[in-house]
Short mmCIF file of C-alpha atoms and ligand atoms in Angstrom, two decimals:
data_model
loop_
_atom_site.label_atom_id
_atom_site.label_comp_id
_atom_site.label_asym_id
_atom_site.label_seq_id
_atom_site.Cartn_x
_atom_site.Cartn_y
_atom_site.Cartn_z
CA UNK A 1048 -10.33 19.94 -6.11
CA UNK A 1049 -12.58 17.62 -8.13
CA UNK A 1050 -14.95 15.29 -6.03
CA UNK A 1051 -16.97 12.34 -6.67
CA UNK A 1052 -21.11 12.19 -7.22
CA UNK A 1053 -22.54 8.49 -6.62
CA UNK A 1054 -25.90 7.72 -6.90
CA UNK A 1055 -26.04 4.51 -5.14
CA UNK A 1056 -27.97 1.23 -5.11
CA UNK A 1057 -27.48 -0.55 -7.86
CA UNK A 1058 -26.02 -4.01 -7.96
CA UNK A 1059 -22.85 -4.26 -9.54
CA UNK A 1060 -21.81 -6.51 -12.00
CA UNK A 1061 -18.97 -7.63 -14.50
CA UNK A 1062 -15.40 -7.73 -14.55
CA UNK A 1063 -12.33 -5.31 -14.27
CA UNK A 1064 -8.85 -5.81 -14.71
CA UNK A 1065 -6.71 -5.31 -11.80
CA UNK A 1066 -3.74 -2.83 -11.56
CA UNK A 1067 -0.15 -3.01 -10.92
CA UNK A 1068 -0.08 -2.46 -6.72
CA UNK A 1069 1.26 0.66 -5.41
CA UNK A 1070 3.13 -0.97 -2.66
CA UNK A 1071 5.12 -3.10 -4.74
CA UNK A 1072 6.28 -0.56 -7.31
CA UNK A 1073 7.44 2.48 -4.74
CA UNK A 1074 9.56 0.24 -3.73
CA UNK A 1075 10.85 -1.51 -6.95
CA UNK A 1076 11.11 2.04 -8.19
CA UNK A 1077 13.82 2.77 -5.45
CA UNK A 1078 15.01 -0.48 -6.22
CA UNK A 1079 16.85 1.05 -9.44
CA UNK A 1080 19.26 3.02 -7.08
CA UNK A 1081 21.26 -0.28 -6.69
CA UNK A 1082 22.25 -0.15 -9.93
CA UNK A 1083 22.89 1.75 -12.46
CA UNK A 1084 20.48 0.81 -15.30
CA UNK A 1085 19.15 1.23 -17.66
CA UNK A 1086 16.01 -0.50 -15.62
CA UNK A 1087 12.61 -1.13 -17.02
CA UNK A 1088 9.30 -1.69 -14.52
CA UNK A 1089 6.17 -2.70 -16.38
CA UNK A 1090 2.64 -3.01 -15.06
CA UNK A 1091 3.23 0.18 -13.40
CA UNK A 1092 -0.49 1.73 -11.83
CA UNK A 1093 -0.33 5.57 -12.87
CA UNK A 1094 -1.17 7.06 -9.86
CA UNK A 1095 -0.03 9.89 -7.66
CA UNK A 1096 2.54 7.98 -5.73
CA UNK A 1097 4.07 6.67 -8.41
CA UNK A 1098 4.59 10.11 -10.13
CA UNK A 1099 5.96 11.54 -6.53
CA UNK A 1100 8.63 8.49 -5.96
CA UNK A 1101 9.52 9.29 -10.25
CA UNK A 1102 10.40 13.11 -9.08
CA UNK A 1103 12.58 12.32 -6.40
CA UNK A 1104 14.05 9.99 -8.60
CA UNK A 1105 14.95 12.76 -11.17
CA UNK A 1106 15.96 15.06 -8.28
CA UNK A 1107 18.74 12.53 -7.44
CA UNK A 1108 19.77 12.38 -10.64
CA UNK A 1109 18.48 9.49 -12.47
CA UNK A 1110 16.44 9.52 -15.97
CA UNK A 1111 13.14 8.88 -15.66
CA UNK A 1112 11.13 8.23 -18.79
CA UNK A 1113 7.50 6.67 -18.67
CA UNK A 1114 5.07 5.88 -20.95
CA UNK A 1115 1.86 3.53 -21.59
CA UNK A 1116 2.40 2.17 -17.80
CA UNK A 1117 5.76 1.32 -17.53
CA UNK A 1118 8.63 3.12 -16.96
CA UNK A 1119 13.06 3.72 -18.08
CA UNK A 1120 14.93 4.75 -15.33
CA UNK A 1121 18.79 5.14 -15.41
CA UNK A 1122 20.60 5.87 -12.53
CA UNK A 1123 24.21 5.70 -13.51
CA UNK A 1124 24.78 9.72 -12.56
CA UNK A 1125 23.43 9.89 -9.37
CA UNK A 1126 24.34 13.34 -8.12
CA UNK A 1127 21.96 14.27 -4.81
CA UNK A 1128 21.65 11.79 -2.14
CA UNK A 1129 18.76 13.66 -0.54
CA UNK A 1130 15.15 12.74 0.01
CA UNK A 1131 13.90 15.85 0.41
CA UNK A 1132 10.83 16.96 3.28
CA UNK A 1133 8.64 18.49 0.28
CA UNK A 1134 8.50 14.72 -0.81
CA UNK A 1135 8.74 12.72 1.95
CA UNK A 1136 6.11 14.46 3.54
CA UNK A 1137 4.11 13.44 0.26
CA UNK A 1138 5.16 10.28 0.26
CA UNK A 1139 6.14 8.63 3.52
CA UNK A 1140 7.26 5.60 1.02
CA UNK A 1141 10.47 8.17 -0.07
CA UNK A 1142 12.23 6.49 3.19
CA UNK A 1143 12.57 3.77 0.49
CA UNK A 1144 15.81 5.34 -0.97
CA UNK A 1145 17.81 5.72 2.52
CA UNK A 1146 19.14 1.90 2.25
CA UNK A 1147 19.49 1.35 -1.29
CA UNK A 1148 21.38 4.89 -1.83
CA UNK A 1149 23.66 3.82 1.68
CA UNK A 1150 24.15 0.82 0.16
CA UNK A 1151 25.75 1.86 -3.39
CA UNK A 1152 26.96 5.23 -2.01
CA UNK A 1153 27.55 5.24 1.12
CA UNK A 1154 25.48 7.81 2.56
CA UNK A 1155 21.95 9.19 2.23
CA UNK A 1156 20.21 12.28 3.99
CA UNK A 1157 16.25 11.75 4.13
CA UNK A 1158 13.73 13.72 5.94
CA UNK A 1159 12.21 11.89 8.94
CA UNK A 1160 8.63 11.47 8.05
CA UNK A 1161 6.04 13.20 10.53
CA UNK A 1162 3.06 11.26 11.80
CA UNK A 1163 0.48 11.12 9.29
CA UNK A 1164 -3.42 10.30 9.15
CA UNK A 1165 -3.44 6.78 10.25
CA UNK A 1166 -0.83 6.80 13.33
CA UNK A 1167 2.54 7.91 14.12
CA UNK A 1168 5.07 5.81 12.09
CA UNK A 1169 7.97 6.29 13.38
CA UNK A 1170 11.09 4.22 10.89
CA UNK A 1171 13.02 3.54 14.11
CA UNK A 1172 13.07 0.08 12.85
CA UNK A 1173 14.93 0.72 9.77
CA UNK A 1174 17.55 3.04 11.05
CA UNK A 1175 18.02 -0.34 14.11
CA UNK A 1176 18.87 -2.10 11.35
CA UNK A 1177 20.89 0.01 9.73
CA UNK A 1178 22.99 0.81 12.68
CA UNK A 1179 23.37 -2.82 13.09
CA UNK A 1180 25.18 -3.27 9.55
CA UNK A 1181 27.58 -0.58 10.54
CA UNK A 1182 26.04 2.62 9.16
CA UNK A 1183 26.71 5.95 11.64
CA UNK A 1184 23.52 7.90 11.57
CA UNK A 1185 22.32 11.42 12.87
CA UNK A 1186 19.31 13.59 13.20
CA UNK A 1187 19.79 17.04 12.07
CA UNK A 1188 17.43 19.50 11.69
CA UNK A 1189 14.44 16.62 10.95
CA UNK A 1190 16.57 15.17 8.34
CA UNK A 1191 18.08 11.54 8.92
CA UNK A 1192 21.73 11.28 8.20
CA UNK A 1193 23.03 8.27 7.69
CA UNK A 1194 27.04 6.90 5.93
CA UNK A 1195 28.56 3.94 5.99
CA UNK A 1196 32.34 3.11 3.96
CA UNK A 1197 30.43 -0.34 3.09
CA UNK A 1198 27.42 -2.14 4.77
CA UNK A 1199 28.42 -5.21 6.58
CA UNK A 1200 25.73 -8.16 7.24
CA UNK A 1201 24.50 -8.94 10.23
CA UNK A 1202 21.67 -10.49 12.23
CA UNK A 1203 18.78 -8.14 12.89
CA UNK A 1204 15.45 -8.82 14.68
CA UNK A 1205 12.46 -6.76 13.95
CA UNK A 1206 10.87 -5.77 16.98
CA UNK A 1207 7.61 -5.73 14.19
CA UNK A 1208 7.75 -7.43 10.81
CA UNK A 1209 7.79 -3.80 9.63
CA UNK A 1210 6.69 -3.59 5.50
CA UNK A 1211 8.65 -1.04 4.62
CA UNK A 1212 11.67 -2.04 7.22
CA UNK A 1213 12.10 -5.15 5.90
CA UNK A 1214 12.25 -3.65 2.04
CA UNK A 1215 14.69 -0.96 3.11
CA UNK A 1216 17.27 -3.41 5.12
CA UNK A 1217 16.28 -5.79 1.96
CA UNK A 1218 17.60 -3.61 -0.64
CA UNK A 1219 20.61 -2.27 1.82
CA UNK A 1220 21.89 -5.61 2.34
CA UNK A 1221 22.36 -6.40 -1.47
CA UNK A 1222 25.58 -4.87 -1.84
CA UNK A 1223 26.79 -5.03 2.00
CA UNK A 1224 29.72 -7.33 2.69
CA UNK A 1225 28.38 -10.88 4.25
CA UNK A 1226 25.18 -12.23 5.19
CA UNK A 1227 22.38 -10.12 6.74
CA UNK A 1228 19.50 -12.27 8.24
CA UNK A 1229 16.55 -10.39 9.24
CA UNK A 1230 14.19 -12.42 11.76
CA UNK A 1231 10.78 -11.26 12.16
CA UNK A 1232 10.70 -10.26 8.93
CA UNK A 1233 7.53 -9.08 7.12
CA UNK A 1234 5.53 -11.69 5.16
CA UNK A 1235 3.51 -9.38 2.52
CA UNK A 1236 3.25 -10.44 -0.60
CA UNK A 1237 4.72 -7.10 -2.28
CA UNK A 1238 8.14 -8.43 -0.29
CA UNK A 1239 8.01 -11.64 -2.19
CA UNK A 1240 7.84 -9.20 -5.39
CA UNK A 1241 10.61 -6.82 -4.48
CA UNK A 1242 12.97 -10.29 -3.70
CA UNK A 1243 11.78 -11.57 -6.84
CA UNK A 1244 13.31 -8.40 -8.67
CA UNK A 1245 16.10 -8.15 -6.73
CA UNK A 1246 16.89 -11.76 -7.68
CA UNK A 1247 16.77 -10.92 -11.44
CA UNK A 1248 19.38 -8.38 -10.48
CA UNK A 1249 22.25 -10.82 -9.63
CA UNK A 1250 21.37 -10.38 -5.72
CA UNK A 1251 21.11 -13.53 -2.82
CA UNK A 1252 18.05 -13.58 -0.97
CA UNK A 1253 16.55 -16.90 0.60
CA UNK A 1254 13.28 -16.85 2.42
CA UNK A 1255 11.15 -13.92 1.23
CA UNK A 1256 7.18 -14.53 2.34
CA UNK A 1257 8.59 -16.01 5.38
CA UNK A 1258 9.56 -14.25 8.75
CA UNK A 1259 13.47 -15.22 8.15
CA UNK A 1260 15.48 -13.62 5.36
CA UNK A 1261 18.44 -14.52 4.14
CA UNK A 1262 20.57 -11.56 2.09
CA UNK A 1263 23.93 -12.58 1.30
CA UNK A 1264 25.48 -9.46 -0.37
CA UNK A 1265 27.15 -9.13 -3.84
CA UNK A 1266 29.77 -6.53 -5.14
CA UNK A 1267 27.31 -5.41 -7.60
CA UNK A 1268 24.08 -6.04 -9.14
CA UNK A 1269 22.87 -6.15 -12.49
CA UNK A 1270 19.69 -3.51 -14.15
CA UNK A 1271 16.20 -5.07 -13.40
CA UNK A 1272 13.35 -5.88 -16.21
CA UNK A 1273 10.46 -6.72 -14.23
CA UNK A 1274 6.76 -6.68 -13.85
CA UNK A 1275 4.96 -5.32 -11.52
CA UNK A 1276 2.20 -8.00 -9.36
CA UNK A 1277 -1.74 -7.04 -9.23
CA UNK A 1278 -2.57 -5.01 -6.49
CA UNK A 1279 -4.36 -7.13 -4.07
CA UNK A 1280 -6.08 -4.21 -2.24
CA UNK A 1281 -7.48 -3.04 -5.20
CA UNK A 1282 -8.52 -6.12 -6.45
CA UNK A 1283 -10.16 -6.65 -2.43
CA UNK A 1284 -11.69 -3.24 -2.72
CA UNK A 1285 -13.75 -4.44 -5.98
CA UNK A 1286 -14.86 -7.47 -3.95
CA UNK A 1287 -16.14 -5.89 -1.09
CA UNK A 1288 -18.09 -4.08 -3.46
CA UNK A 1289 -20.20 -6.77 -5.11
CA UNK A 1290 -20.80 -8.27 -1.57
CA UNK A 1291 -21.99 -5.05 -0.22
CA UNK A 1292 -24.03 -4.52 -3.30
CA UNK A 1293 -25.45 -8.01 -3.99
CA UNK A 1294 -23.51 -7.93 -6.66
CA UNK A 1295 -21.45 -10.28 -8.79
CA UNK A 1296 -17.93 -8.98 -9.74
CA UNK A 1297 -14.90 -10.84 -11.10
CA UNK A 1298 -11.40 -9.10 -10.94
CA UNK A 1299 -9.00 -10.52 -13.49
CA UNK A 1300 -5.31 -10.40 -12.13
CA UNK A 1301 -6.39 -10.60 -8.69
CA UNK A 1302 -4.55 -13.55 -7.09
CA UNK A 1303 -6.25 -15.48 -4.49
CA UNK A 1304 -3.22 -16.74 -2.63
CA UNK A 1305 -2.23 -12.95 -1.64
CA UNK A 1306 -5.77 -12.47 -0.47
CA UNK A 1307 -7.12 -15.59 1.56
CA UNK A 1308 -7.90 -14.02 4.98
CA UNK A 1309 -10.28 -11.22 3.23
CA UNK A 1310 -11.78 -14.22 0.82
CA UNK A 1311 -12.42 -16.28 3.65
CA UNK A 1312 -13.83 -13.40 5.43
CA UNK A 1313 -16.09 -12.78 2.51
CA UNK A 1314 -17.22 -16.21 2.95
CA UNK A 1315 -18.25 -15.90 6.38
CA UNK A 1316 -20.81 -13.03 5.10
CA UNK A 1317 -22.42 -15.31 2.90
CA UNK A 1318 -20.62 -13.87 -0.25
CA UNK A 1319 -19.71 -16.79 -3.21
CA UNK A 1320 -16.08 -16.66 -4.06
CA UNK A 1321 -14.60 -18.85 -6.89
CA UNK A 1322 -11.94 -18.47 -9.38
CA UNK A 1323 -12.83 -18.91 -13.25
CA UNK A 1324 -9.23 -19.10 -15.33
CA UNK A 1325 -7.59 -16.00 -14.43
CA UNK A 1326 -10.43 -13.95 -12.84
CA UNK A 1327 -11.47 -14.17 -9.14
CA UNK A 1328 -15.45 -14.01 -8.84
CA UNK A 1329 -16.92 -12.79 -6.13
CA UNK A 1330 -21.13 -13.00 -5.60
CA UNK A 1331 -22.60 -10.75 -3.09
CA UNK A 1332 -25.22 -12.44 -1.01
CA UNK A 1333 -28.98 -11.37 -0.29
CA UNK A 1334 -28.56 -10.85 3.38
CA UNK A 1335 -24.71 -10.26 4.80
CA UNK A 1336 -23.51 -11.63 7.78
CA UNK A 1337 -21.77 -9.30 10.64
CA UNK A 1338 -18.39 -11.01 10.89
CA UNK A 1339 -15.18 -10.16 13.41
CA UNK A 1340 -12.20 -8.89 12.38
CA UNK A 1341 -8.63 -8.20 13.51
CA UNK A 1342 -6.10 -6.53 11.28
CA UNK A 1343 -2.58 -8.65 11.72
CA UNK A 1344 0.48 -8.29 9.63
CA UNK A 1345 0.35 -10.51 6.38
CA UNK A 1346 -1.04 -13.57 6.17
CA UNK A 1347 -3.53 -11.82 8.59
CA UNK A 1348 -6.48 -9.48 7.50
CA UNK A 1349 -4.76 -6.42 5.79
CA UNK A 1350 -5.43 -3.02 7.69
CA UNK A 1351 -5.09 -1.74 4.45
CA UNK A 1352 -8.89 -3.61 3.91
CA UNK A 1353 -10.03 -2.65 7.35
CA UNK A 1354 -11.78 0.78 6.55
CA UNK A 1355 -13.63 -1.16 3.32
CA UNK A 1356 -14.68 -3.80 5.58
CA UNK A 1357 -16.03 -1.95 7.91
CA UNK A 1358 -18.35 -0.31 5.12
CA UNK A 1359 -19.36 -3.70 4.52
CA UNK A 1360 -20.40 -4.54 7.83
CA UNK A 1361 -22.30 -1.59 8.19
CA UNK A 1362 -25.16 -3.11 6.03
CA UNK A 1363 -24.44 -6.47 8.56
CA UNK A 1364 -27.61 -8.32 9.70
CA UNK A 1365 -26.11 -8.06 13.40
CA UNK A 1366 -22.90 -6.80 15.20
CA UNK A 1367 -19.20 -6.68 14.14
CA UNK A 1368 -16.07 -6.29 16.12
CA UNK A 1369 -13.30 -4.64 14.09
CA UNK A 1370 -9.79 -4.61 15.95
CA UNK A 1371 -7.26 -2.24 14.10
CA UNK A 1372 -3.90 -3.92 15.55
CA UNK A 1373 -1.44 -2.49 13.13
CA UNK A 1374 -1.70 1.32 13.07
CA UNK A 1375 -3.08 3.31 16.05
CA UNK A 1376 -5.38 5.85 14.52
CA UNK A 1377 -6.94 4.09 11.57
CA UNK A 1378 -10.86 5.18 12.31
CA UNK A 1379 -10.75 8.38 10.53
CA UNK A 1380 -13.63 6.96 7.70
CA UNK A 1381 -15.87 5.93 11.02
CA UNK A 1382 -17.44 9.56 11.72
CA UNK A 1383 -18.09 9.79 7.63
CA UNK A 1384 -19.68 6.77 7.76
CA UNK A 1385 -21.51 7.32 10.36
CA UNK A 1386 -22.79 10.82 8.53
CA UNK A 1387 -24.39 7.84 6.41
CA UNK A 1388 -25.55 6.43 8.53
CA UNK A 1389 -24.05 3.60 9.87
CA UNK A 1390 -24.02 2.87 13.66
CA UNK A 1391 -20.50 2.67 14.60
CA UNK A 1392 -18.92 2.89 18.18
CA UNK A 1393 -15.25 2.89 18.87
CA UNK A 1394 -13.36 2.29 22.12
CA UNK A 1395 -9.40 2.17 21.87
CA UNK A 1396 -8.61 -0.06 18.93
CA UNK A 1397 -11.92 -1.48 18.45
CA UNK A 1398 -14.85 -0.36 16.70
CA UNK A 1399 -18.35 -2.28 17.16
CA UNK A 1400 -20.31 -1.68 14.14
CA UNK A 1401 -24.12 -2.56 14.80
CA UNK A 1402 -25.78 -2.98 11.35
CA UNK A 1403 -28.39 -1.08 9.70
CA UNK A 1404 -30.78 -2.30 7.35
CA UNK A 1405 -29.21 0.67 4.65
CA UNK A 1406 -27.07 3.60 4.21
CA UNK A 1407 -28.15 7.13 3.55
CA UNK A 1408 -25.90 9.11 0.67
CA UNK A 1409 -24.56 12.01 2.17
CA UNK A 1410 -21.76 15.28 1.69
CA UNK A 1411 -18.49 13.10 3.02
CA UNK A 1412 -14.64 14.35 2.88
CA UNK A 1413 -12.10 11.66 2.50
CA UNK A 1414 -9.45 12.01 4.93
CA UNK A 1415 -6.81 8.70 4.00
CA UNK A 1416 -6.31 6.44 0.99
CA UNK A 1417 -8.35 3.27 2.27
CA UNK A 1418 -10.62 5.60 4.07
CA UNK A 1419 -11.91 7.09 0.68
CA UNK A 1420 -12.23 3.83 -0.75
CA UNK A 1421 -14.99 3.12 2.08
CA UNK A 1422 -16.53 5.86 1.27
CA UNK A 1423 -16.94 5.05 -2.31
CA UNK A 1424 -18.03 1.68 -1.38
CA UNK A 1425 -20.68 3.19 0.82
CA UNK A 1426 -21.92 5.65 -1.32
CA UNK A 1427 -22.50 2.78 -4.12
CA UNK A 1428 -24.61 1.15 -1.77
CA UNK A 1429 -26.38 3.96 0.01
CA UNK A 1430 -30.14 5.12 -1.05
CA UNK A 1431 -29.69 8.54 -2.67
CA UNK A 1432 -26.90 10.77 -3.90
CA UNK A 1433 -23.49 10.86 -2.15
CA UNK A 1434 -20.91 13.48 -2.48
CA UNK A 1435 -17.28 12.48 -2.14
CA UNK A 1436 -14.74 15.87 -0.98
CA UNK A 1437 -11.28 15.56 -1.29
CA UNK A 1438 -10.79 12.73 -3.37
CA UNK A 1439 -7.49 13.54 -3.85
CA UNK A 1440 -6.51 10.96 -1.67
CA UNK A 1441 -8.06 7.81 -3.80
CA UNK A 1442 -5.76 9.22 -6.52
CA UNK A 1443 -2.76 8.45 -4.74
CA UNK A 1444 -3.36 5.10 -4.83
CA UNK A 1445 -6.33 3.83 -7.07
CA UNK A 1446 -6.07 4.10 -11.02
CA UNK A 1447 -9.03 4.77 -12.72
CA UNK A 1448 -11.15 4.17 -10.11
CA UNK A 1449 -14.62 5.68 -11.16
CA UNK A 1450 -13.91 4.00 -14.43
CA UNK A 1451 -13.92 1.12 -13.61
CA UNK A 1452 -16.94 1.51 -11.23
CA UNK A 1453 -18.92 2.21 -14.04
CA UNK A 1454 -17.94 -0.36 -15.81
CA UNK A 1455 -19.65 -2.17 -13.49
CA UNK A 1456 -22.64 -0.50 -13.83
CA UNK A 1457 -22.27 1.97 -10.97
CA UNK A 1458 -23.68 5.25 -11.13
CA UNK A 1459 -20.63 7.41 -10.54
CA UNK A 1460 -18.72 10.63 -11.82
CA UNK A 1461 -16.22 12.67 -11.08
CA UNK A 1462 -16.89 16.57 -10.95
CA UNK A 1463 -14.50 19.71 -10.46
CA UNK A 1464 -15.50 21.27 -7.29
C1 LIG B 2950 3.20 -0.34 4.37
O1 LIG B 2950 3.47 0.80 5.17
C2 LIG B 2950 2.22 0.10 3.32
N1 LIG B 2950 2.81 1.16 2.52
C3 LIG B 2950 0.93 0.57 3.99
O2 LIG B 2950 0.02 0.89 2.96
C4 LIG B 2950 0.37 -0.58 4.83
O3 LIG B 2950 -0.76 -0.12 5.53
C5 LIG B 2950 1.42 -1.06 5.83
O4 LIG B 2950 2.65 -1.41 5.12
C6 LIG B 2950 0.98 -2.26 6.66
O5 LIG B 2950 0.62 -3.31 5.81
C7 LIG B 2950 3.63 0.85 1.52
O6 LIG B 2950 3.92 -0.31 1.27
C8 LIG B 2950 4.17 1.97 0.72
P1 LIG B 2950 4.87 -0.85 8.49
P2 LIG B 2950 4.71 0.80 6.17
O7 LIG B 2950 6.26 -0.33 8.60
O8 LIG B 2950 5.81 0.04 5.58
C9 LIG B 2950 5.18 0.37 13.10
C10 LIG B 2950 -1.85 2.06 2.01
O9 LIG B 2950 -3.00 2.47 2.30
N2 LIG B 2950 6.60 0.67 12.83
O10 LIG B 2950 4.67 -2.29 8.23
O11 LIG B 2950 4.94 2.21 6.57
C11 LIG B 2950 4.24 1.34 12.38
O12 LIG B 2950 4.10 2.54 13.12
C12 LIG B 2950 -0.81 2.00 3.07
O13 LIG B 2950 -1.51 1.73 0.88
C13 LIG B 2950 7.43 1.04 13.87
O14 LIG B 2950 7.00 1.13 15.03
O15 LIG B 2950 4.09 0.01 7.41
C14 LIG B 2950 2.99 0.53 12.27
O16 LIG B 2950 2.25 0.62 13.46
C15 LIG B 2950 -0.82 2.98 4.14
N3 LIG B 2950 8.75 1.31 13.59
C16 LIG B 2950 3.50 -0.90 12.09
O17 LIG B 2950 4.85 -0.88 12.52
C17 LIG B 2950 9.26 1.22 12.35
O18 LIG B 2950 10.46 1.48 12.17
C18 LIG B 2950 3.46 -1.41 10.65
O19 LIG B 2950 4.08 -0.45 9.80
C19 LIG B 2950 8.42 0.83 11.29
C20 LIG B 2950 7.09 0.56 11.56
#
């Protein structure tokens, strides 16, 4: 298992291009189920995700070829209509397939995903909704079995604007018979993207980025051509770093209007944010402010930012409140940081994070995605040598990530173990 060396405390500076985001490709790559293709997805990220949700695409039966970041998938001979544990457990994102292969099929059999690092997850939400458009489902033996002869629209309210809910009951309402309104919907941008793509399939969606979507549904739907958006946490990720370095780092791609609670947070701690053509700068200041935060669903501050933050705030001039609201066990980077140095407390969802005036590098083990990425972003700014364990985790959802660091100027390499 190959870990990361950082040898931190340089400022960073210059400019890296942003890559496609994870979290709107998984599920424009399940996307191609409603159709039969041949579909092509550009500005894909290569990352491990992405190669997970392209094997359990082959392992139903579609052709997956991809090459130089984008990818051909043809799913006319769907033969398997199973999302297998082995993946799932992966990838909790393989729940992605249950409503576009009910949809086109008529039945799907998907492994319920365990809890995982962060919190327990259940995808009660999605199998609500499907229930409510007429699909019979069962449990057996941890695998979710759902049919329906055809979907039917209906009204569904999301007890939480669930991300991934709203893209599964999305997708499943395509091709159901009538209009499905989901209230409550989620607002994330990677939503807008998957409507967006859905659209340039022939389907009827109103209201995407807001909390009430319209689906009516269509007999069938046409391949998809489309593009994947920047990823926004990436691109939030590189920012955090030149404010926690004193940096100045611009990331091109990285669209401002999907990331205005973490800019304006950035503000508050004295960083400089401005946007130059199609970069986004961001200038770390001398001194940073200790700021409050409170993870909402979109347009609130991303938990998917909170771990990086709290990095930041580490190095704060005074205290910070960080509230994780979305998931219930999203601390796991605090004791790691902490190793470093940092003075962190946490009761129930809160951590207070009293700042000190610098980190120490240390031996650290990554334990989930965004919790490896504060570790990285610590160890750039800590004193001495950091060593980054099981970095397997950044894979999954960072591409090239050490690159680009050093493009920036950081000091930091990636070593077999
Ligand atoms: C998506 O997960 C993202 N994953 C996550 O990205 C992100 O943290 C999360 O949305 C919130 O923004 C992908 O897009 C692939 P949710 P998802 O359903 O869809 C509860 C990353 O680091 N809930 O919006 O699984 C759930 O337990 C990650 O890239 C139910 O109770 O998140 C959680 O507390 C990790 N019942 C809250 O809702 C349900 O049926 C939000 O979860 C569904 C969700």
């Amino acid at each position: 298992m190959d870990k990361l060396i950082i040898h931190g405390g340089r400022r960073l500076a210059g400019e890296v291009t942003v890559s496609g985001a994870k979290n709107a490709a998984l599920p424009l790559l399940f996307a191609t189920l409603l159709a039969p293709g041949p579909h092509r997805i550009g500005n894909l990220p290569r990352l491990r995700d992405i190669s997970t949700a392209e094997r359990l695409l082959a392992e139903l039966g579609a052709e997956v070829e991809s090459s130089n970041g984008s990818v051909r998938v043809a799913t006319a001979q769907i033969n398997s209509m199973e999302a297998p544990y082995d993946l799932v457990r992966t990838m909790r994102a393989s729940v992605l397939v249950l409503g576009p292969l009910l949809a086109r099929y008529g039945r799907a059999r998907v492994s319920l995903p365990g809890g995982c690092a962060i919190g327990a997850r259940p995808i009660n939400l999605h199998l609500k909704g499907l229930e409510a458009m007429g699909a019979e489902i069962h449990l057996d033996h941890g695998y979710v079995e759902a049919r329906a002869t055809r979907l039917q629209g209906a009204r569904i309210y999301l007890d939480i604007p669930t991300v991934g809910g709203t893209e599964n009951l999305m997708m499943a309402a395509t091709l159901a018979k009538g209009v499905t309104v989901l209230e409550n919907a989620a607002r994330e941008p990677e939503i807008v993207d998957l409507a967006k793509a859905l659209l340039g399939m022939g389907a009827r969606i109103e209201g995407a980025g807001t909390d009430t979507i319209s689906i009516e549904g269509v007999e069938e739907l046409a391949p998809m051509d489309y593009l994947v958006m920047p990823d926004r946490i990436e691109a939030g990720t590189f920012l955090v770093a030149a404010a926690m370095t004193a940096g100045r780092v611009g990331v091109k791609g990285g669209c401002s209007e999907h990331m205005e609670a973490l800019l304006s947070k950035l503000e508050e701690v004295g960083a400089t944010v401005a946007t130059e053509a199609q970069t986004l700068w961001v200038t770390g200041p001398e001194e940073i402010n200790s700021v409050n935060i409170k993870t909402q669903p979109h347009p609130g501050f991303p938990t998917d930012m909170q771990a990086q933050f709290m990095a930041l705030m580490a190095l704060g001039k005074g205290t910070s409140m960080i509230t994780e609201a979305v998931f219930e066990n999203r601390f796991m980077h605090v004791c790691e940081l902490q190793r470093m140095g940092a003075d962190i407390s946490i009761e129930g969802h809160t951590a207070t994070v009293k700042g000190v005036a610098g980190l120490l590098g240390a031996p650290v083990m990554a334990t989930d995605l965004r919790a490896s990425a504060s570790l990285v972003l610590a160890g750039l700014a800590a004193d001495n040598t950091t060593e980054i364990s099981r970095i397997y985790h950044l894979d999954r959802g960072y591409e090239k990530l050490e690159e680009k660091f050093r493009s920036l100027g950081a000091d930091i390499e990636r070593v077999p173990a």
